[in-house]
Coordinates of C-alpha atoms in Angstrom, one line a residue:
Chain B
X1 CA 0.0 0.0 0.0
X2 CA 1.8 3.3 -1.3
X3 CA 2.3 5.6 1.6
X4 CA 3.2 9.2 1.0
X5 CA 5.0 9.7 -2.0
X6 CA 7.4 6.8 -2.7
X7 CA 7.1 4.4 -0.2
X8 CA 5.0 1.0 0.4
X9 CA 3.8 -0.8 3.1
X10 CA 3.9 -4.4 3.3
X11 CA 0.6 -5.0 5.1
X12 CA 0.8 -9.0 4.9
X13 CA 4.9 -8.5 6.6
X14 CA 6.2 -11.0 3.9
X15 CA 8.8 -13.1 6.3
X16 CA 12.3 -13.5 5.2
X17 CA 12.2 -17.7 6.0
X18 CA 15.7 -17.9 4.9
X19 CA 18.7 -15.9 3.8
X20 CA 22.4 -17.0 2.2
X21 CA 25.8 -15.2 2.4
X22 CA 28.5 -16.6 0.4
X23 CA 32.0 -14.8 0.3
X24 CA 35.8 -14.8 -1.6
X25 CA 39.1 -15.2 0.3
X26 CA 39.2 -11.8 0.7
X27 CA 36.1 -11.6 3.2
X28 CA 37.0 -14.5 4.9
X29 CA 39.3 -12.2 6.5
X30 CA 37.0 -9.6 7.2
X31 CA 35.1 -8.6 10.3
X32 CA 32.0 -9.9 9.5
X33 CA 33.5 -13.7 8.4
X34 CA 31.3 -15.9 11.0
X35 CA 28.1 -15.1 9.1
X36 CA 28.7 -16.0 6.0
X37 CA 27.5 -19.2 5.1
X38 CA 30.2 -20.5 2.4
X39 CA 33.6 -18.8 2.3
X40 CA 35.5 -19.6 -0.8
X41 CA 39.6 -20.1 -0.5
X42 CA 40.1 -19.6 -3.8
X43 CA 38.6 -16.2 -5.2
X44 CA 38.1 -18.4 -9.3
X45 CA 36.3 -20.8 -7.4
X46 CA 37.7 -23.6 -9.2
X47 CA 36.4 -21.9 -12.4
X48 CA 38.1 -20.9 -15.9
X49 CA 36.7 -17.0 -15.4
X50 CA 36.3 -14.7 -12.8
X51 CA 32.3 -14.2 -14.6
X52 CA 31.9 -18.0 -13.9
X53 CA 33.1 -17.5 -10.3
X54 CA 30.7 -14.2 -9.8
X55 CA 27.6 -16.7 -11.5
X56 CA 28.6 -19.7 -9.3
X57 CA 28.6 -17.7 -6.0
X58 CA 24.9 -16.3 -7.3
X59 CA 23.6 -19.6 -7.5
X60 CA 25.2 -21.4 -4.3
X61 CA 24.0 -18.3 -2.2
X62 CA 20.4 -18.8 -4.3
X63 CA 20.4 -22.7 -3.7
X64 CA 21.4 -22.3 0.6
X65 CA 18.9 -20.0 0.7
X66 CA 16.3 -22.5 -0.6
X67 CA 17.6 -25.3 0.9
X68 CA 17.5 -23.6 4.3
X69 CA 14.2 -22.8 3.9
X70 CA 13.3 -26.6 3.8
X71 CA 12.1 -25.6 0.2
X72 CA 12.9 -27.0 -3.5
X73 CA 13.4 -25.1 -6.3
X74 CA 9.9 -25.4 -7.6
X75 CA 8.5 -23.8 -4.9
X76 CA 9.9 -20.4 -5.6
X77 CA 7.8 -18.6 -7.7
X78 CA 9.8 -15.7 -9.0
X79 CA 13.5 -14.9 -8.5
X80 CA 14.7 -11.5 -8.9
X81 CA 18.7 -10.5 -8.8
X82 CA 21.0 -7.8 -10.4
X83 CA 24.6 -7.5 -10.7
X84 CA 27.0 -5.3 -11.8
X85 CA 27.9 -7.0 -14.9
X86 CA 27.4 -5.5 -18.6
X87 CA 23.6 -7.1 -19.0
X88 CA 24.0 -8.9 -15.5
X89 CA 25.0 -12.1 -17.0
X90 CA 25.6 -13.1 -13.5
X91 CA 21.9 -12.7 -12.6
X92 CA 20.7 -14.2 -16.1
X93 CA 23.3 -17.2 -16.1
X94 CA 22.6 -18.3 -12.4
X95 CA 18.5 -18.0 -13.5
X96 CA 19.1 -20.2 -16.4
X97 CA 21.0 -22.8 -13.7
X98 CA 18.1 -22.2 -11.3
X99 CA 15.1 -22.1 -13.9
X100 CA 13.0 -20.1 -11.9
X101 CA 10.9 -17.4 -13.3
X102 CA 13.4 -14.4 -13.4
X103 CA 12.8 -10.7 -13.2
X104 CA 16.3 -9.3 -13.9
X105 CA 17.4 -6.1 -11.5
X106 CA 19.8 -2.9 -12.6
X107 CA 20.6 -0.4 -9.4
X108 CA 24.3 -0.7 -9.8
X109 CA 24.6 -1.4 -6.3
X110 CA 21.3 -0.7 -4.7
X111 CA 20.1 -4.1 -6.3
X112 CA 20.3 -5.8 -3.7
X113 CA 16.9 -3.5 -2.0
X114 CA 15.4 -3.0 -5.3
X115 CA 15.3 -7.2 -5.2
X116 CA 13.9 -7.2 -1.9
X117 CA 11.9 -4.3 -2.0
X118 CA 10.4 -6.3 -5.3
X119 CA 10.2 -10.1 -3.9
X120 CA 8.6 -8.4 -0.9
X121 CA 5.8 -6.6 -2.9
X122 CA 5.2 -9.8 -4.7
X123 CA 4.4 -12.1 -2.2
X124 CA 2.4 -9.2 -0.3
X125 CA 0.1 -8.8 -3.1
X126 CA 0.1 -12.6 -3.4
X127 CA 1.2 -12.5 -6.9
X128 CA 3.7 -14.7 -5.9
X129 CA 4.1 -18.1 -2.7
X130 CA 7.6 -17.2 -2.5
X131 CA 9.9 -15.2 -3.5
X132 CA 13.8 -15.2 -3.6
X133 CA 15.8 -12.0 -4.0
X134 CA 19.5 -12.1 -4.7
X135 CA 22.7 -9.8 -5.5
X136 CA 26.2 -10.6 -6.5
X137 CA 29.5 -9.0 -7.1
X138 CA 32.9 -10.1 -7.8
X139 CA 36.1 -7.8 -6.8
X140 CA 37.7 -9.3 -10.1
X141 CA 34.8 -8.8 -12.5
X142 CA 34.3 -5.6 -11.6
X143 CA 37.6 -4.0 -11.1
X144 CA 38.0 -5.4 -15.1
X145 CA 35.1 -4.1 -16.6
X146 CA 35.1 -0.5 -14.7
X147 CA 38.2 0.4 -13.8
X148 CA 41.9 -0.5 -14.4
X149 CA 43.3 -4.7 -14.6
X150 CA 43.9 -6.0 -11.5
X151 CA 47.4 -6.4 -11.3
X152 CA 47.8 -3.0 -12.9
X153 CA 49.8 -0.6 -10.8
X154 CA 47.7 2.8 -10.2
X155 CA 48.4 4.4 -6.8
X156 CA 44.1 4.1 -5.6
X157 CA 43.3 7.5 -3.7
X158 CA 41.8 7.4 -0.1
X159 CA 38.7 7.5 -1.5
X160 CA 38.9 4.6 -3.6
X161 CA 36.7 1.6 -2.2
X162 CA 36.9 -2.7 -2.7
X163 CA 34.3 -4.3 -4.6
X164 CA 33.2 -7.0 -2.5
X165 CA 33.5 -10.5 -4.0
X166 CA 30.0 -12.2 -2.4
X167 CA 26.7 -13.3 -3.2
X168 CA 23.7 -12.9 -1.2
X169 CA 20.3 -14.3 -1.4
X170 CA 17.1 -13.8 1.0
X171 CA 13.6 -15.7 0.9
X172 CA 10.4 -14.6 0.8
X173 CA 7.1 -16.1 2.0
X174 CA 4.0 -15.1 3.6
X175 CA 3.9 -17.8 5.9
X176 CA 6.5 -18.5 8.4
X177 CA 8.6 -17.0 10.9
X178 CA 11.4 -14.9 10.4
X179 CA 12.5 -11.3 10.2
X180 CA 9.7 -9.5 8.0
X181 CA 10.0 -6.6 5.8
X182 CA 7.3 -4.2 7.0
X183 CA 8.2 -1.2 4.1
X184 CA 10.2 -0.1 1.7
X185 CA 11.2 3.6 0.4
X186 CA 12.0 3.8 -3.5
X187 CA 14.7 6.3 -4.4
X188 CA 14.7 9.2 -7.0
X189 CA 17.8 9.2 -9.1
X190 CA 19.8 12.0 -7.8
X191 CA 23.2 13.6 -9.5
X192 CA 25.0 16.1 -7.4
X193 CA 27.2 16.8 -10.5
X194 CA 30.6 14.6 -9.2
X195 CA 32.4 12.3 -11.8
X196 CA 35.4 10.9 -10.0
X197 CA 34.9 6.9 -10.0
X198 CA 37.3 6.6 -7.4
X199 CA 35.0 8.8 -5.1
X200 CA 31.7 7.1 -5.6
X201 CA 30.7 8.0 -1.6
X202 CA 30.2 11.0 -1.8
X203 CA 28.9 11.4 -5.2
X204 CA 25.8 8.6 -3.7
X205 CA 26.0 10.0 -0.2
X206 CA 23.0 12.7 -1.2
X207 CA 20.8 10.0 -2.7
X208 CA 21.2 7.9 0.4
X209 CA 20.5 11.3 2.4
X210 CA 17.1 11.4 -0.2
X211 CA 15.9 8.3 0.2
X212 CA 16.0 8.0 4.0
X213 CA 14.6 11.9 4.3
X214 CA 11.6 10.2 2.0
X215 CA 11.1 7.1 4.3
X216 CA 11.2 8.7 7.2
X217 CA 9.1 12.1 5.4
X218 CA 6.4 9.0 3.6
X219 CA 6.1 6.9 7.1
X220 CA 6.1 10.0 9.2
X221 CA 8.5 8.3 11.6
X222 CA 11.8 9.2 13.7
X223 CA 14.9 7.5 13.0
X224 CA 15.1 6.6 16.7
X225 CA 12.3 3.9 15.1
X226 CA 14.9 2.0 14.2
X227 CA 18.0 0.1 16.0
X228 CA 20.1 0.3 13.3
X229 CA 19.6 2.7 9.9
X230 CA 23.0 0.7 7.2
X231 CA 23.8 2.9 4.1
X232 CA 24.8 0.2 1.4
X233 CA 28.3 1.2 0.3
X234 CA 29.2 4.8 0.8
X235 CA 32.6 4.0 2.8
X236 CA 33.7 5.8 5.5
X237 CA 34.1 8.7 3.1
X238 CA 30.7 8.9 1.7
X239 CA 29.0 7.7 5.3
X240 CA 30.4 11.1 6.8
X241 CA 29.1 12.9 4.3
X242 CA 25.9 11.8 4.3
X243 CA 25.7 11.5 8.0
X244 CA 26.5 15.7 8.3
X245 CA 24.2 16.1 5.6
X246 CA 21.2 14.6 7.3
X247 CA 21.9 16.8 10.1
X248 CA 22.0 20.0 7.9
X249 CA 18.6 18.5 6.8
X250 CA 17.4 18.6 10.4
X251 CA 17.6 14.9 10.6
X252 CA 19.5 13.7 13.4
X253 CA 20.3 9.9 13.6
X254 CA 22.3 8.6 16.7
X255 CA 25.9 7.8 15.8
X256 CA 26.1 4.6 17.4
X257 CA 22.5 3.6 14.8
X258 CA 23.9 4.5 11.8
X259 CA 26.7 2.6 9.7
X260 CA 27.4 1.3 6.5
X261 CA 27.8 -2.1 5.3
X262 CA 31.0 -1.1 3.3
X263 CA 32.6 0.2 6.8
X264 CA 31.3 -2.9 8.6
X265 CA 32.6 -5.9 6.4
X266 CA 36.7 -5.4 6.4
X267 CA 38.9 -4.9 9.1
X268 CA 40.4 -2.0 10.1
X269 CA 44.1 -3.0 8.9
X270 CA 42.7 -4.7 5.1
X271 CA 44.2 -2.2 2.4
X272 CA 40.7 -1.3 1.6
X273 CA 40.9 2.9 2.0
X274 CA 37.6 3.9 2.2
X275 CA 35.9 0.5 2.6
X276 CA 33.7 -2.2 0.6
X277 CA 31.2 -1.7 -2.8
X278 CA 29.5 -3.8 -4.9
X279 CA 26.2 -5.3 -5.0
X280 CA 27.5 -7.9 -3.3
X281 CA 28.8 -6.0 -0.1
X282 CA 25.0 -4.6 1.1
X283 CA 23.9 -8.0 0.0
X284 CA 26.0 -9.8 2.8
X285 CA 26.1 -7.7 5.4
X286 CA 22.1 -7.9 5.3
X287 CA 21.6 -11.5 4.3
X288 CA 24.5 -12.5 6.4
X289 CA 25.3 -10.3 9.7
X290 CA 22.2 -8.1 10.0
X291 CA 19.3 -10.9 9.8
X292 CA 21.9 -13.1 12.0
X293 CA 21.6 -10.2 14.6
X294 CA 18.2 -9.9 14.2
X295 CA 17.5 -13.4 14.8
X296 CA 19.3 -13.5 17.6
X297 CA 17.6 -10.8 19.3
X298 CA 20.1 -8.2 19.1
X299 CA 18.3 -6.2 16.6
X300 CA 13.9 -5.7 16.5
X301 CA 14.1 -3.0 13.6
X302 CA 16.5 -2.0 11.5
X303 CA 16.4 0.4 7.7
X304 CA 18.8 -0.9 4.9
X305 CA 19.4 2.2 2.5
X306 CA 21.2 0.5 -0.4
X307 CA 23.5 3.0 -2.9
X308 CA 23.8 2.3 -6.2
X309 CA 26.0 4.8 -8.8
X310 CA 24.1 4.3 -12.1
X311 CA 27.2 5.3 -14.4
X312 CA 29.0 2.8 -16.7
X313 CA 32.6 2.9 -18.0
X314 CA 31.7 4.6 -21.0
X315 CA 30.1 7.7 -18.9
X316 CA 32.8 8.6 -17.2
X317 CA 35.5 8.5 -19.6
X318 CA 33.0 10.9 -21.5
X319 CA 33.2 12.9 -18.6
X320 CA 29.3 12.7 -17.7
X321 CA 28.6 13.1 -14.0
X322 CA 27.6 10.1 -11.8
X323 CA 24.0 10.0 -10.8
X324 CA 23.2 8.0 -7.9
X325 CA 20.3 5.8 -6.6
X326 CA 19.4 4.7 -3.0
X327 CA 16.0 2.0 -2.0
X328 CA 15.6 1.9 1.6
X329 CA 13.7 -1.4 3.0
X330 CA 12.7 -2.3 6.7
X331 CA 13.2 -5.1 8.5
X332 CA 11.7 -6.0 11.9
X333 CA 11.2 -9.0 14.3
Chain K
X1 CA 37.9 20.1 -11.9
X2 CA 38.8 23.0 -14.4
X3 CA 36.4 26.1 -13.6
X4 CA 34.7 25.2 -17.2
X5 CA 32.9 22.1 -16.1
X6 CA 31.9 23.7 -12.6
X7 CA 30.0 26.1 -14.4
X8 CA 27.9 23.5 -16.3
X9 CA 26.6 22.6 -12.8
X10 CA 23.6 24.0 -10.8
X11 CA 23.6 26.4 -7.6
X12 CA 23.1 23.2 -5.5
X13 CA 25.4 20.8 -7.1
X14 CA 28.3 23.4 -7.2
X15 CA 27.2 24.1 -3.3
X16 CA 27.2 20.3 -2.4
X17 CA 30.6 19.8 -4.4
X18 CA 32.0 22.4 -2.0
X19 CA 30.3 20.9 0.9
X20 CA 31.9 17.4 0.0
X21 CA 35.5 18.8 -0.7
X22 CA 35.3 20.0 2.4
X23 CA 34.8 16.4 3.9
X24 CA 36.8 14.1 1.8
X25 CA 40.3 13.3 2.3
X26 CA 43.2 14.5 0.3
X27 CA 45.6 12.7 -1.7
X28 CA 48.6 12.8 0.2
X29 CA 50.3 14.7 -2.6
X30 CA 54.1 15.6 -0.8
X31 CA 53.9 12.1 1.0
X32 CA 53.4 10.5 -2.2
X33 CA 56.3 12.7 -4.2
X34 CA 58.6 11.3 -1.8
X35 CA 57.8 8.0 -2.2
X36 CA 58.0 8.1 -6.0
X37 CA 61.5 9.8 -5.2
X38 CA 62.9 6.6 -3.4
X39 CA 60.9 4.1 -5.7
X40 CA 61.6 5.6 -9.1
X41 CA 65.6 5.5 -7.5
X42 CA 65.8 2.4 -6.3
X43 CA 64.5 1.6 -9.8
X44 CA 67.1 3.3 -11.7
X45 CA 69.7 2.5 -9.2
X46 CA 69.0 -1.1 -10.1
X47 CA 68.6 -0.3 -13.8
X48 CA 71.9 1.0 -13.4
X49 CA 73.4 -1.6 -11.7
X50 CA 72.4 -4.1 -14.3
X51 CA 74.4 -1.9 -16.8
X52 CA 77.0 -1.4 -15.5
X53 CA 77.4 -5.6 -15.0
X54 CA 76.6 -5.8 -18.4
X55 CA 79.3 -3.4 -19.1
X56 CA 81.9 -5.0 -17.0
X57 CA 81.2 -8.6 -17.5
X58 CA 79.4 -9.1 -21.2
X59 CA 81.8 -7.0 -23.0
X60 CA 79.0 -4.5 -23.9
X61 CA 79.5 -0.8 -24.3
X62 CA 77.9 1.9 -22.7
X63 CA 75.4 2.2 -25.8
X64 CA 75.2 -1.3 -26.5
X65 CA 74.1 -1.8 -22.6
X66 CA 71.1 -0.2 -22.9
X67 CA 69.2 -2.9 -24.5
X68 CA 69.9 -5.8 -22.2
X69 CA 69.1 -3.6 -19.3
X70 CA 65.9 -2.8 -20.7
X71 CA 65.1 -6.5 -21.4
X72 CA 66.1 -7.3 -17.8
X73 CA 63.7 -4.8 -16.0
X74 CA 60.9 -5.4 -17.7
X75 CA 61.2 -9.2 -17.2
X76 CA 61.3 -8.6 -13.8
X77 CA 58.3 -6.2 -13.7
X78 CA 56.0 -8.6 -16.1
X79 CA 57.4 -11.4 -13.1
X80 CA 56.1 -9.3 -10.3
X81 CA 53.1 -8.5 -12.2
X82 CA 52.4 -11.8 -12.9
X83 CA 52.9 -12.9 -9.3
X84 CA 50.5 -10.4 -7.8
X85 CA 53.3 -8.1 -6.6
X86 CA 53.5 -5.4 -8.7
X87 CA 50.5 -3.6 -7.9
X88 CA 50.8 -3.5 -4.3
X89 CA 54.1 -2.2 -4.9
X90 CA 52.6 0.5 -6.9
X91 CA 50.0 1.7 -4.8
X92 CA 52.9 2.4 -2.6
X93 CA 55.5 4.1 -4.7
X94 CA 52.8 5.8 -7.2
X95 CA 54.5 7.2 -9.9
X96 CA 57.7 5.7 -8.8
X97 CA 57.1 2.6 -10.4
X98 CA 54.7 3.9 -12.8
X99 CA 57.3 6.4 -14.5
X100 CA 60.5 4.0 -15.3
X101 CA 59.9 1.2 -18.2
X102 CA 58.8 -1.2 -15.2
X103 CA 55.5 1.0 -15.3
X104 CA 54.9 0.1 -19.4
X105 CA 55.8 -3.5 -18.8
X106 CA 53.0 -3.7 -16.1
X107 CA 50.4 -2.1 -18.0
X108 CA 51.2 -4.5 -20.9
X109 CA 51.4 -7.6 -18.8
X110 CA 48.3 -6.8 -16.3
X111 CA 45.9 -6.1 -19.2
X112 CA 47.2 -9.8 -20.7
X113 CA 46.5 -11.6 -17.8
X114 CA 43.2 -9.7 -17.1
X115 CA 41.7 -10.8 -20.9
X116 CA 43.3 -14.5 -21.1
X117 CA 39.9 -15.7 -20.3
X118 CA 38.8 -13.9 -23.5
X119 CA 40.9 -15.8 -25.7
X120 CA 44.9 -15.3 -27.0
X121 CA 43.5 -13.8 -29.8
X122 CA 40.7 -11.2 -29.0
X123 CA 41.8 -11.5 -25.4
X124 CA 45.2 -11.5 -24.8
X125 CA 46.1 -9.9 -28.1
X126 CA 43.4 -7.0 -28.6
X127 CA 43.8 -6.2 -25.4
X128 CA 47.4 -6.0 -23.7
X129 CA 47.6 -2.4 -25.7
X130 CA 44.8 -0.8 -23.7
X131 CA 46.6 0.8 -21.5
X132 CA 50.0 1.3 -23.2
X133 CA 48.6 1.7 -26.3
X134 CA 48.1 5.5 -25.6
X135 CA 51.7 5.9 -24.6
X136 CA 52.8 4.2 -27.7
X137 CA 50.5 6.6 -30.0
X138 CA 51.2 9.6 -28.4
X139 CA 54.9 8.4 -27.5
X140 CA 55.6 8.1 -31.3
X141 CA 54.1 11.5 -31.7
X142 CA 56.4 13.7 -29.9
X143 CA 59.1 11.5 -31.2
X144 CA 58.4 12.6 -34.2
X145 CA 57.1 16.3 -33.6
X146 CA 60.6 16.3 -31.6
X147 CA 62.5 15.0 -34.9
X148 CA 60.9 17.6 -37.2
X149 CA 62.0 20.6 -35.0
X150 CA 65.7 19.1 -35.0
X151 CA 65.7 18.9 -38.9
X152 CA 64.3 22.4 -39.1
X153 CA 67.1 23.7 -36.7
X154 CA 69.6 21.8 -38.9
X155 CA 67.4 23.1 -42.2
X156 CA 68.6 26.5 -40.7
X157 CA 72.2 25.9 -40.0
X158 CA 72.1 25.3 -36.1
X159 CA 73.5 22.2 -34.6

């Protein structure tokens, strides 16, 4: 049910019944390592290409999620997944491999909420039993297709982030028990006229600082609502910014509530500068570490703004500016 | 960002740019010189050092040298590329070992590696030039913008 402007309202609470994180060598190093599901040692996973390994983490972290869920393939209804892929192959390739009725998702990064924000309003208007919901990225696949070749010696800047090499997939089902995802916020596209790549924070920092203003503006609630508000992968940079930009907005969220999944999943002493990207970094931190704390108890409510920078290597060598994208969606106990 | 482009902007982007500048951090621009300092010397030290034992045990000259030398350091940077080295190396020194030939080899050799998936022959070989191939075009450009000034001196009776 729309409220305000640009946000629904689950009324039937779709449940998350299950949720998969699967992550690279790289993570497995990380801070948030104990709640992923499959860690991979070797970041090809035994494949011939980098694009196999991205598709092959899609489709374990789609096949735990249905398998913790008690369920079979057949019972999902509709799978919806982006990447950041030129024509998210990975999303396409691990549909073919899953053969479930496939809606194909572009937010750059914000993917992973547009996929739950989607599954969710499927299976509350009961077009759809079950739905899964999945994002993927792959440090490798990425750095190739946007940036420079791995091994390639540029000195990155402090702004610079780490695609995150994981998959992550969540469940959807009216039934059931399990966090449930009361509403979700639906971003404008909003370009604050930067173009450096290797400063993608704060160039998505005001669309994150949009979206939440909306939800909060739409549901005519407090940010003290929630236990924890995530951005999806502004880095410690672009978190800053968007944190003292709420604030000059009048909106005031505690310190100690607000993060970012690209600050959260690395340690402090992994050469990442400014922290994690991807669609796969929002994508397991929520999948993986926030519905694990949720489940526990630790967390009743919590907002995950996803941040997506909707440029593509072409724009910014043609010196276009980036603009940005941000879909918040709640999640409560 | 040159004043043109800012102007292209609106009020509020040009007052949010401003507003972010404020709150990202800078390249450590005098850090990073120094740094390029030692690692662009140590690279040429080296460079030098493999001359000079060309020199004194191969029988080369100090002309003659210069080709070996080359051959040697950029085996060795295509090696470290290869083994996953060079870059961390790089995001170190900066333009210290992006400057000397170690730099070119690297470019070369990453952008192989990256495309072997893609086949040797649209892969590997339509790609290794992406990077280098711009310092190759606009390399033999001066080169020869540089050559027709010296003939015109020469034209005129100068050296």
């Amino acid at each position: 049910m729309l409220k305000g402007h640009q946000t629904w309202e689950c009324n039937e609470k779709p449940v998350i019944l299950s949720s998969a994180a699967i992550g690279g060598p790289f993570e497995s190093k990380g801070a948030l390592a104990d709640d992923f599901d499959i860690l991979h040692e070797d970041v090809w996973l035994g494949q011939d290409s980098c694009e196999k390994a991205e598709k092959k983490m899609l489709e374990q972290a789609c096949e735990k999620a249905i398998d913790k869920a008690g369920m079979k393939k057949e019972d999902v209804q509709f799978f919806l997944s982006g990447d950041l892929m030129d024509q998210i192959i990975s999303s396409s390739f691990a549909a073919r491999t899953l053969g479930v009725p496939f809606l194909g998702l572009f937010g750059a990064c914000s993917s992973s909420m547009e996929g739950l924000a989607v599954a969710a309003l499927i299976v509350n208007s009961k077009a759809g039993k079950n739905a899964l919901a999945a994002a993927s990225s792959h440090n490798i696949s990425v750095e190739k297709q946007f940036r420079y070749p791995t091994e390639y010696g540029s000195q990155k800047p402090p702004t610079a982030q780490w695609t995150v090499t994981g998959a992550g997939a969540a469940l959807l089902s009216l039934d059931g028990e399990g966090p449930r995802v009361t509403s979700a916020t639906i971003g404008r596209v909003v370009d604050m006229g930067l173009s450096d790549p290797y400063n993608m924070g704060a160039a998505m920092a005001p669309a994150a600082v949009d979206t939440i203003q909306a939800h909060f503006r739409d549901l005519n609630r407090d940010p003290d609502y929630y236990d924890l508000i995530a951005t999806g992968d502004l880095g410690s940079v672009g978190h800053k910014i968007a944190a003292d930009l709420l604030r000059k907005h009048g909106i005031e969220i505690a310190p100690e509530i607000f993060t970012d999944c690209g600050i959260l999943i690395y340690k402090k002493d992994q050469p990442v500068m400014a922290g994690g990207s991807g669609c796969g970094c929002s994508a397991v931190v929520t999948y993986g570490h926030f519905l694990n704390r949720i489940r526990k108890g630790e967390l009743r409510r919590i907002l995950v703004v996803a941040t997506g920078a909707l440029m593509s290597p072409l724009s910014y060598q043609q010196k276009e500016t980036i603009p940005c994208i941000a879909h918040a969606v709640s999640i409560e106990m | 960002m040159s004043n043109k482009k800012i102007k292209k902007l609106t009020p509020t982007q040009q007052e949010y740019k401003r507003f972010a500048k404020e709150r990202v951090p800078k390249r450590p621009v005098l850090l990073n010189t120094i740094r390029a300092f030692i690692a662009g010397g140590i690279i040429c030290t080296i460079g030098q050092g493999v001359q000079w034992m060309f020199m004194t045990y191969f029988g080369f000259s100090e002309v003659t040298a210069g080709n070996p030398t080359v051959a040697v350091l950029i085996i060795a940077a295509v090696l470290l590329t290869g083994f996953g080295v060079y870059d961390h190396i790089a995001q170190w020194a900066g333009a210290g070992s992006a400057v000397p030939v170690t730099g070119f080899a690297n470019t070369i050799a990453s952008a192989a590696i990256e495309h072997r998936t893609e086949g040797y022959v649209l892969g590997v070989g339509g790609n290794m030039f992406k990077l280098a191939g711009s310092v190759i075009a606009y390399g033999v450009f001066s080169a020869f913008v540089v050559a027709l000034v010296k003939i015109t001196f020469k034209a005129l009776g100068g050296i």
